[in-house]
Amino acid sequence: MTTRVGLLPGDGVGPEVVAEARRAVDALGLELDWTELPWGSAHWHEHGRMMPDDWREALEGCGAVLMGAVGDPSVPDHISLWGLILELRQRLDLWANLRPARLLEGIPCPLAGPGPGDVDMLFLRENTEGEYSGIGGRAHQGLPSEVGIETSVFTRTGVERVLRHAFRLAEGRRGVVTSATKSNASRYGYVLWDEVAEDVAGEFPGVGYERVLVDALAARMVRDPGSLDVVVASNLFGDILTDLAAAIQGGMGMAASANVAPESGEPGLFEPVHGSAPDIAGQGIANPAGAIWSATLLLDHIGESEASRTLMAALEDVCRDGPRTRDIGGDASTREVGEAVAARAAELSARSR
Ligand code: NAD
Ligand code: IPM
Ligand code: MN
């Protein structure tokens, strides 16, 4: 059966890395029907919207979407992001943002101690509420009395589902959940989060649970990343911690993510953690590894688990043996890396047939 997959290249380096992720997936010989979604900042300049009004219909029948990044210096970020990625996360209720941070062999780590095998963290970021609820406003604009209010919203339902998911994920891994909050300074939302975490932990006696203040956790990620297994955090904390995690696994170009609503039937949205990287866009030097890794998460989501493992193995082989882009110590182009992963993926899947 053919699966429809949306392809949303977006802005900046997005189209460059997505092209290579698609090339690598195509090398696996699956029956996929790619549906182009030409949304982003160019769409905004032409139509005044980041994506068409009927975006939901365009996604009809798609099992998943592979996305690059959005954001262009010609459009204010709060307009482009709230018009596309944040809108999709909220409207599709993609409440779980999974971000694996594993240091692969051959990838330089900026920390002195850890090598491959020492860094294997899985971040689960709450993805629809918290500090990103979008509630707030501004008044008295331009006057000395101007105010800007941004309200965090934590619901028991929202917090509980993400925490329960973290414990289920930990059951299939090393069995430890670290929950990051800031309930010493913020006394409502994060305190609710801590209370729910305590309750949910009680449902999983086989999984270890620890509550860590997010500032201390940032330091611990640098000092001792090997002590972390599944880290669950609010929307904003998860955002910040996963750029740090990306750096630890070799840089922004390495990190992958899955925006999903487990058990809902909604299409998942798979994208590298990095943004549109305007500083290197158009030069053909962006690292496609995070986008390719995201494609492996996508394949798993649409039920192609074996293909997912094959593609991940191909990516790992290329990270170990090269070619590599310059951000991870090589001198290859985006395309050369994509072609190498595709060739290796084709080789590995032919062997397993
Ligand atoms: P960024 O992730 O785009 O770039 C940060 C740094 O990482 C830059 O030096 C960049 O060159 C480098 N980098 C990023 N991706 C890389 C890759 N694949 N290979 C090699 N180096 C890479 O973050 P930013 O500069 O803060 O944001 C740029 C734009 O992207 C902004 O408009 C921002 O809002 C947007 N953004 C979008 C998403 C998304 O769509 N999911 C995510 C993050 C940022
Ligand atoms: C991410 C990005 C987004 C976020 C931005 C672009 C809104 O940084 O996916 O990590 O903050 O969620
Ligand atoms: Mn981010």
Short mmCIF file of N, CA and C and ligand atoms in Angstrom, two decimals, residues 13 17 67-73 75 77 80-81 85 89 99 239 243 251-254 271-281 285-290 325 327, ligand 1:
data_model
loop_
_atom_site.label_atom_id
_atom_site.label_comp_id
_atom_site.label_asym_id
_atom_site.label_seq_id
_atom_site.Cartn_x
_atom_site.Cartn_y
_atom_site.Cartn_z
N VAL A 13 17.97 26.83 4.77
CA VAL A 13 18.57 25.52 4.47
C VAL A 13 17.52 24.40 4.46
N VAL A 17 18.33 20.50 3.08
CA VAL A 17 18.46 19.28 3.88
C VAL A 17 17.31 18.30 3.62
N MET A 67 9.53 17.93 7.28
CA MET A 67 9.67 19.38 7.16
C MET A 67 11.13 19.82 7.31
N GLY A 68 11.48 20.93 6.67
CA GLY A 68 12.83 21.48 6.81
C GLY A 68 12.86 22.44 7.98
N ALA A 69 12.66 23.71 7.70
CA ALA A 69 12.60 24.72 8.76
C ALA A 69 11.88 25.92 8.18
N VAL A 70 11.38 26.78 9.05
CA VAL A 70 10.82 28.04 8.58
C VAL A 70 11.49 29.20 9.29
N GLY A 71 11.41 30.35 8.67
CA GLY A 71 12.03 31.54 9.23
C GLY A 71 12.90 32.19 8.17
N ASP A 72 12.62 33.46 7.90
CA ASP A 72 13.40 34.20 6.92
C ASP A 72 13.52 35.63 7.42
N PRO A 73 14.71 36.21 7.26
CA PRO A 73 14.89 37.56 7.78
C PRO A 73 13.88 38.57 7.24
N VAL A 75 10.66 38.23 7.07
CA VAL A 75 9.35 38.11 7.74
C VAL A 75 9.60 38.04 9.24
N ASP A 77 9.81 36.88 12.82
CA ASP A 77 9.76 35.49 13.29
C ASP A 77 8.43 35.11 13.95
N SER A 80 6.04 34.33 11.11
CA SER A 80 6.30 33.11 10.33
C SER A 80 6.12 31.86 11.17
N LEU A 81 6.57 31.88 12.40
CA LEU A 81 6.49 30.66 13.21
C LEU A 81 5.08 30.39 13.70
N ILE A 85 4.73 26.48 11.84
CA ILE A 85 5.09 25.35 12.69
C ILE A 85 4.28 25.33 14.00
N ARG A 89 1.55 22.49 15.11
CA ARG A 89 1.67 21.74 16.38
C ARG A 89 0.39 21.88 17.20
N ARG A 99 12.93 14.26 20.90
CA ARG A 99 14.21 14.71 20.37
C ARG A 99 15.34 13.82 20.90
N ASP A 239 12.68 23.27 24.55
CA ASP A 239 13.28 23.96 23.40
C ASP A 239 14.74 24.32 23.69
N ASP A 243 18.61 22.49 22.21
CA ASP A 243 19.72 23.10 21.45
C ASP A 243 21.04 22.76 22.16
N GLY A 251 26.37 19.24 17.20
CA GLY A 251 25.97 20.52 16.61
C GLY A 251 24.54 20.52 16.12
N MET A 252 24.06 21.71 15.77
CA MET A 252 22.66 21.85 15.36
C MET A 252 22.31 20.95 14.17
N GLY A 253 23.26 20.73 13.31
CA GLY A 253 22.99 19.94 12.11
C GLY A 253 22.72 18.47 12.38
N MET A 254 23.02 18.00 13.58
CA MET A 254 22.88 16.57 13.88
C MET A 254 21.51 16.19 14.45
N GLU A 271 11.02 16.92 11.71
CA GLU A 271 11.87 18.05 11.29
C GLU A 271 13.16 18.03 12.09
N PRO A 272 14.25 18.50 11.48
CA PRO A 272 15.45 18.66 12.30
C PRO A 272 15.20 19.71 13.38
N VAL A 273 16.00 19.68 14.44
CA VAL A 273 15.82 20.65 15.54
C VAL A 273 16.26 22.05 15.09
N HIS A 274 17.20 22.10 14.16
CA HIS A 274 17.73 23.41 13.75
C HIS A 274 16.72 24.24 12.97
N GLY A 275 17.06 25.52 12.82
CA GLY A 275 16.21 26.42 12.07
C GLY A 275 16.68 26.56 10.63
N SER A 276 16.30 27.68 10.03
CA SER A 276 16.56 27.88 8.59
C SER A 276 17.99 28.33 8.31
N ALA A 277 18.77 28.58 9.37
CA ALA A 277 20.20 28.91 9.25
C ALA A 277 20.50 29.88 8.12
N PRO A 278 19.94 31.09 8.18
CA PRO A 278 20.14 32.05 7.08
C PRO A 278 21.63 32.35 6.82
N ASP A 279 22.46 32.17 7.86
CA ASP A 279 23.89 32.48 7.70
C ASP A 279 24.61 31.54 6.72
N ILE A 280 24.06 30.35 6.51
CA ILE A 280 24.73 29.42 5.58
C ILE A 280 23.80 28.97 4.43
N ALA A 281 22.59 29.52 4.40
CA ALA A 281 21.61 29.08 3.39
C ALA A 281 22.13 29.38 1.98
N ILE A 285 26.17 23.75 2.13
CA ILE A 285 27.08 23.19 3.15
C ILE A 285 26.37 22.74 4.42
N ALA A 286 25.05 22.91 4.45
CA ALA A 286 24.32 22.52 5.67
C ALA A 286 24.41 21.01 5.88
N ASN A 287 24.47 20.63 7.12
CA ASN A 287 24.52 19.21 7.47
C ASN A 287 23.12 18.60 7.35
N PRO A 288 22.95 17.60 6.51
CA PRO A 288 21.60 17.00 6.37
C PRO A 288 21.31 15.90 7.37
N ALA A 289 22.26 15.62 8.30
CA ALA A 289 22.10 14.47 9.21
C ALA A 289 20.84 14.57 10.07
N GLY A 290 20.57 15.76 10.62
CA GLY A 290 19.38 15.92 11.48
C GLY A 290 18.10 15.67 10.70
N THR A 325 30.01 16.98 6.59
CA THR A 325 30.00 18.43 6.33
C THR A 325 30.97 19.13 7.29
N ASP A 327 30.65 21.47 9.59
CA ASP A 327 30.28 21.70 10.99
C ASP A 327 30.71 20.53 11.87
P1 NAD B 1 19.48 27.98 13.47
O1 NAD B 1 19.29 26.62 14.05
O2 NAD B 1 18.86 28.20 12.14
O3 NAD B 1 21.04 28.32 13.39
C1 NAD B 1 21.87 28.36 14.55
C2 NAD B 1 23.32 28.04 14.13
O4 NAD B 1 23.40 26.66 13.75
C3 NAD B 1 23.78 28.83 12.90
O5 NAD B 1 25.13 29.17 13.04
C4 NAD B 1 23.62 27.85 11.76
O6 NAD B 1 24.49 28.05 10.68
C5 NAD B 1 23.89 26.52 12.44
N1 NAD B 1 23.14 25.44 11.77
C6 NAD B 1 21.82 25.25 11.80
N2 NAD B 1 21.47 24.20 11.04
C7 NAD B 1 22.60 23.70 10.53
C8 NAD B 1 22.90 22.60 9.67
N3 NAD B 1 21.94 21.80 9.19
N4 NAD B 1 24.20 22.38 9.35
C9 NAD B 1 25.17 23.16 9.83
N5 NAD B 1 24.96 24.22 10.65
C10 NAD B 1 23.69 24.48 10.99
O7 NAD B 1 18.88 29.00 14.55
P2 NAD B 1 18.66 30.59 14.44
O8 NAD B 1 19.76 31.21 13.66
O9 NAD B 1 18.39 31.03 15.81
O10 NAD B 1 17.31 30.74 13.63
C11 NAD B 1 17.23 31.03 12.24
C12 NAD B 1 15.78 31.08 11.82
O11 NAD B 1 15.18 29.78 11.92
C13 NAD B 1 14.92 31.99 12.67
O12 NAD B 1 13.98 32.58 11.82
C14 NAD B 1 14.24 31.03 13.64
O13 NAD B 1 13.03 31.52 14.15
C15 NAD B 1 14.02 29.84 12.73
N6 NAD B 1 13.87 28.54 13.40
C16 NAD B 1 12.98 27.67 12.84
C17 NAD B 1 12.86 26.38 13.34
C18 NAD B 1 11.86 25.46 12.73
O14 NAD B 1 11.28 25.75 11.72
N7 NAD B 1 11.63 24.29 13.27
C19 NAD B 1 13.69 25.97 14.38
C20 NAD B 1 14.61 26.88 14.93
C21 NAD B 1 14.70 28.17 14.42
#
